[in-house]
Amino acid sequence: MAVEQTYIMLKPDAIQRQLLGEIISRIERKGYQIVQAKLMDLDSEIIANHYAHLLEQNFYSKLEAYMLSGPVFAMIVEGEEAIQGMRTLMGPTNVFAAMPGTIRGDFATDLTYNTIHGSDSPEAAEVEIKQFFG
Ligand code: IDP
Ligand code: MG
């Protein structure tokens, strides 16, 4: 067990649908701390960096348009085993397999428009926190 920090980003649909309070509340009720947070607009360059592993995918242009469609709410979330723990709270990438009670299971019906990002490993968390919070 170790206290970890993870990069969490509430995607543009979460803001457009006024789900920020609901999702932040779930993170807090779980017992994690939000240690930094900011609303920010992304540009194509930072999106390409963040999703470099998906640049060749046929859905990349849809993903880019989604992430440009409005501000995101970027957070550093801290807690015991918070990286995997937040992935569990979020639900899997495949929203059709996401269980009710998870954020994606409760709020997402589209493979791209899936409401929330969370780092998938300690290495990714370090890179992403640096990328978005310096
Ligand atoms: P993750 O967000 O669960 O870590 P990744 O594979 O890193 O999943 O994909 C990043 C984002 O790209 C997803 O959150 C989703 O918005 C989008 N995405 C991933 N796979 C697909 C797909 O098969 N079709 C459409 N969009 C996808
Ligand atoms: Mg990912």
mmCIF file of C-alpha atoms and ligand atoms in Angstrom:
data_model
loop_
_atom_site.group_PDB
_atom_site.id
_atom_site.type_symbol
_atom_site.label_atom_id
_atom_site.label_comp_id
_atom_site.label_asym_id
_atom_site.label_seq_id
_atom_site.Cartn_x
_atom_site.Cartn_y
_atom_site.Cartn_z
ATOM 1 C CA MET A 1 0.000 0.000 0.000
ATOM 2 C CA ALA A 2 1.216 3.430 -0.852
ATOM 3 C CA VAL A 3 -0.177 6.923 -1.114
ATOM 4 C CA GLU A 4 -0.256 7.818 -4.799
ATOM 5 C CA GLN A 5 -1.175 10.823 -6.901
ATOM 6 C CA THR A 6 -3.070 10.346 -10.155
ATOM 7 C CA TYR A 7 -4.085 12.690 -12.937
ATOM 8 C CA ILE A 8 -7.854 12.908 -13.324
ATOM 9 C CA MET A 9 -9.547 14.959 -16.028
ATOM 10 C CA LEU A 10 -13.287 15.528 -16.258
ATOM 11 C CA LYS A 11 -13.846 15.744 -19.988
ATOM 12 C CA PRO A 12 -15.903 18.426 -21.783
ATOM 13 C CA ASP A 13 -19.191 16.490 -21.636
ATOM 14 C CA ALA A 14 -18.961 16.329 -17.829
ATOM 15 C CA ILE A 15 -18.938 20.127 -17.726
ATOM 16 C CA GLN A 16 -21.542 20.583 -20.460
ATOM 17 C CA ARG A 17 -23.897 18.172 -18.679
ATOM 18 C CA GLN A 18 -23.248 19.811 -15.273
ATOM 19 C CA LEU A 19 -21.875 16.626 -13.748
ATOM 20 C CA LEU A 20 -18.820 18.186 -12.071
ATOM 21 C CA GLY A 21 -20.346 18.286 -8.587
ATOM 22 C CA GLU A 22 -21.664 14.735 -8.839
ATOM 23 C CA ILE A 23 -18.332 13.289 -9.984
ATOM 24 C CA ILE A 24 -16.176 15.301 -7.579
ATOM 25 C CA SER A 25 -18.512 14.209 -4.796
ATOM 26 C CA ARG A 26 -17.938 10.537 -5.671
ATOM 27 C CA ILE A 27 -14.164 11.044 -5.568
ATOM 28 C CA GLU A 28 -14.399 12.776 -2.181
ATOM 29 C CA ARG A 29 -16.811 10.217 -0.720
ATOM 30 C CA LYS A 30 -14.406 7.458 -1.706
ATOM 31 C CA GLY A 31 -11.869 9.162 0.553
ATOM 32 C CA TYR A 32 -9.432 10.669 -1.925
ATOM 33 C CA GLN A 33 -8.084 14.207 -1.652
ATOM 34 C CA ILE A 34 -8.171 16.679 -4.512
ATOM 35 C CA VAL A 35 -4.821 18.401 -4.070
ATOM 36 C CA GLN A 36 -4.855 20.618 -7.179
ATOM 37 C CA ALA A 37 -7.601 21.485 -9.664
ATOM 38 C CA LYS A 38 -8.241 23.859 -12.525
ATOM 39 C CA LEU A 39 -10.606 24.437 -15.409
ATOM 40 C CA MET A 40 -8.658 24.624 -18.664
ATOM 41 C CA ASP A 41 -9.021 24.722 -22.436
ATOM 42 C CA LEU A 42 -6.895 22.190 -24.325
ATOM 43 C CA ASP A 43 -5.356 22.680 -27.766
ATOM 44 C CA SER A 44 -4.558 20.136 -30.488
ATOM 45 C CA GLU A 45 -0.931 19.857 -29.400
ATOM 46 C CA ILE A 46 -1.586 18.945 -25.777
ATOM 47 C CA ILE A 47 -4.328 16.508 -26.878
ATOM 48 C CA ALA A 48 -1.934 14.822 -29.327
ATOM 49 C CA ASN A 49 0.664 14.533 -26.568
ATOM 50 C CA HIS A 50 -1.777 13.138 -24.054
ATOM 51 C CA TYR A 51 -3.298 10.668 -26.526
ATOM 52 C CA ALA A 52 -0.095 9.907 -28.489
ATOM 53 C CA HIS A 53 -0.842 6.158 -28.223
ATOM 54 C CA LEU A 54 -4.058 6.704 -30.223
ATOM 55 C CA LEU A 55 -2.898 9.026 -33.035
ATOM 56 C CA GLU A 56 -3.172 6.246 -35.633
ATOM 57 C CA GLN A 57 -6.645 5.089 -34.579
ATOM 58 C CA ASN A 58 -9.602 5.759 -36.881
ATOM 59 C CA PHE A 59 -11.491 7.448 -34.002
ATOM 60 C CA TYR A 60 -8.679 9.946 -33.260
ATOM 61 C CA SER A 61 -10.332 12.881 -35.084
ATOM 62 C CA LYS A 62 -13.550 12.281 -33.136
ATOM 63 C CA LEU A 63 -11.541 12.119 -29.905
ATOM 64 C CA GLU A 64 -9.716 15.361 -30.748
ATOM 65 C CA ALA A 65 -12.964 17.183 -31.608
ATOM 66 C CA TYR A 66 -14.462 15.964 -28.330
ATOM 67 C CA MET A 67 -11.530 17.201 -26.264
ATOM 68 C CA LEU A 68 -11.669 20.581 -28.073
ATOM 69 C CA SER A 69 -15.434 20.973 -27.584
ATOM 70 C CA GLY A 70 -15.120 22.878 -24.298
ATOM 71 C CA PRO A 71 -13.038 23.203 -21.154
ATOM 72 C CA VAL A 72 -11.904 20.225 -19.085
ATOM 73 C CA PHE A 73 -11.561 20.076 -15.301
ATOM 74 C CA ALA A 74 -8.041 18.861 -14.494
ATOM 75 C CA MET A 75 -7.211 17.460 -11.058
ATOM 76 C CA ILE A 76 -4.468 15.811 -9.071
ATOM 77 C CA VAL A 77 -6.162 13.222 -6.860
ATOM 78 C CA GLU A 78 -4.273 11.659 -3.949
ATOM 79 C CA GLY A 79 -4.885 8.634 -1.767
ATOM 80 C CA GLU A 80 -3.923 5.052 -0.937
ATOM 81 C CA GLU A 81 -3.542 3.154 -4.228
ATOM 82 C CA ALA A 82 -5.334 6.056 -5.924
ATOM 83 C CA ILE A 83 -4.196 5.192 -9.473
ATOM 84 C CA GLN A 84 -5.920 1.810 -9.685
ATOM 85 C CA GLY A 85 -8.613 2.946 -7.266
ATOM 86 C CA MET A 86 -9.676 5.812 -9.517
ATOM 87 C CA ARG A 87 -9.687 3.473 -12.560
ATOM 88 C CA THR A 88 -12.080 1.216 -10.625
ATOM 89 C CA LEU A 89 -14.299 4.165 -9.651
ATOM 90 C CA MET A 90 -14.316 5.304 -13.311
ATOM 91 C CA GLY A 91 -15.153 1.968 -14.895
ATOM 92 C CA PRO A 92 -13.450 0.500 -17.971
ATOM 93 C CA THR A 93 -12.708 2.146 -21.330
ATOM 94 C CA ASN A 94 -15.454 0.042 -22.890
ATOM 95 C CA VAL A 95 -18.472 1.899 -21.480
ATOM 96 C CA PHE A 96 -20.783 -0.906 -22.556
ATOM 97 C CA ALA A 97 -19.014 -3.147 -20.048
ATOM 98 C CA ALA A 98 -18.926 -0.471 -17.327
ATOM 99 C CA MET A 99 -20.999 -1.507 -14.312
ATOM 100 C CA PRO A 100 -23.703 0.694 -12.799
ATOM 101 C CA GLY A 101 -22.169 2.521 -9.849
ATOM 102 C CA THR A 102 -19.059 3.429 -11.816
ATOM 103 C CA ILE A 103 -18.776 6.907 -13.321
ATOM 104 C CA ARG A 104 -18.677 5.640 -16.904
ATOM 105 C CA GLY A 105 -21.308 3.000 -16.120
ATOM 106 C CA ASP A 106 -23.671 5.659 -14.829
ATOM 107 C CA PHE A 107 -22.970 8.551 -17.208
ATOM 108 C CA ALA A 108 -21.538 7.354 -20.541
ATOM 109 C CA THR A 109 -23.110 5.641 -23.552
ATOM 110 C CA ASP A 110 -20.424 6.318 -26.154
ATOM 111 C CA LEU A 111 -16.915 4.842 -26.495
ATOM 112 C CA THR A 112 -15.397 8.281 -27.086
ATOM 113 C CA TYR A 113 -17.645 10.524 -24.980
ATOM 114 C CA ASN A 114 -16.852 8.783 -21.713
ATOM 115 C CA THR A 115 -16.809 11.683 -19.224
ATOM 116 C CA ILE A 116 -13.547 11.098 -17.352
ATOM 117 C CA HIS A 117 -9.836 10.357 -17.774
ATOM 118 C CA GLY A 118 -7.611 8.734 -15.156
ATOM 119 C CA SER A 119 -3.923 7.756 -15.380
ATOM 120 C CA ASP A 120 -3.501 4.030 -16.004
ATOM 121 C CA SER A 121 -0.096 3.483 -14.298
ATOM 122 C CA PRO A 122 2.370 5.216 -11.951
ATOM 123 C CA GLU A 123 4.529 6.104 -14.976
ATOM 124 C CA ALA A 124 1.573 7.675 -16.794
ATOM 125 C CA ALA A 125 0.479 9.532 -13.647
ATOM 126 C CA GLU A 126 3.896 11.149 -13.304
ATOM 127 C CA VAL A 127 4.036 12.227 -16.959
ATOM 128 C CA GLU A 128 0.439 13.488 -17.017
ATOM 129 C CA ILE A 129 0.700 15.450 -13.743
ATOM 130 C CA LYS A 130 3.821 17.137 -15.128
ATOM 131 C CA GLN A 131 2.120 17.792 -18.468
ATOM 132 C CA PHE A 132 -0.992 19.415 -16.994
ATOM 133 C CA PHE A 133 0.299 20.975 -13.757
ATOM 134 C CA GLY A 134 3.995 21.609 -14.532
HETATM 135 P P1 IDP B 1 -8.844 5.175 -21.060
HETATM 136 O O1 IDP B 1 -9.408 6.568 -21.183
HETATM 137 O O2 IDP B 1 -9.810 4.238 -20.385
HETATM 138 O O3 IDP B 1 -7.475 5.133 -20.433
HETATM 139 P P2 IDP B 1 -7.585 4.819 -23.688
HETATM 140 O O4 IDP B 1 -7.419 3.512 -24.407
HETATM 141 O O5 IDP B 1 -6.364 5.470 -23.132
HETATM 142 O O6 IDP B 1 -8.690 4.563 -22.555
HETATM 143 O O7 IDP B 1 -8.318 5.791 -24.691
HETATM 144 C C1 IDP B 1 -8.354 7.179 -24.464
HETATM 145 C C2 IDP B 1 -9.716 7.714 -24.875
HETATM 146 O O8 IDP B 1 -9.933 7.493 -26.279
HETATM 147 C C3 IDP B 1 -10.897 7.014 -24.217
HETATM 148 O O9 IDP B 1 -11.137 7.477 -22.890
HETATM 149 C C4 IDP B 1 -12.022 7.361 -25.182
HETATM 150 O O10 IDP B 1 -12.440 8.720 -25.010
HETATM 151 C C5 IDP B 1 -11.302 7.211 -26.524
HETATM 152 N N1 IDP B 1 -11.409 5.837 -27.049
HETATM 153 C C6 IDP B 1 -10.683 4.755 -26.647
HETATM 154 N N2 IDP B 1 -11.001 3.649 -27.317
HETATM 155 C C7 IDP B 1 -11.955 4.019 -28.211
HETATM 156 C C8 IDP B 1 -12.692 3.298 -29.228
HETATM 157 O O11 IDP B 1 -12.528 2.093 -29.437
HETATM 158 N N3 IDP B 1 -13.585 4.030 -29.949
HETATM 159 C C9 IDP B 1 -13.794 5.355 -29.746
HETATM 160 N N4 IDP B 1 -13.137 6.073 -28.801
HETATM 161 C C10 IDP B 1 -12.223 5.421 -28.033
HETATM 162 MG MG MG B 2 -5.702 5.878 -21.184
#
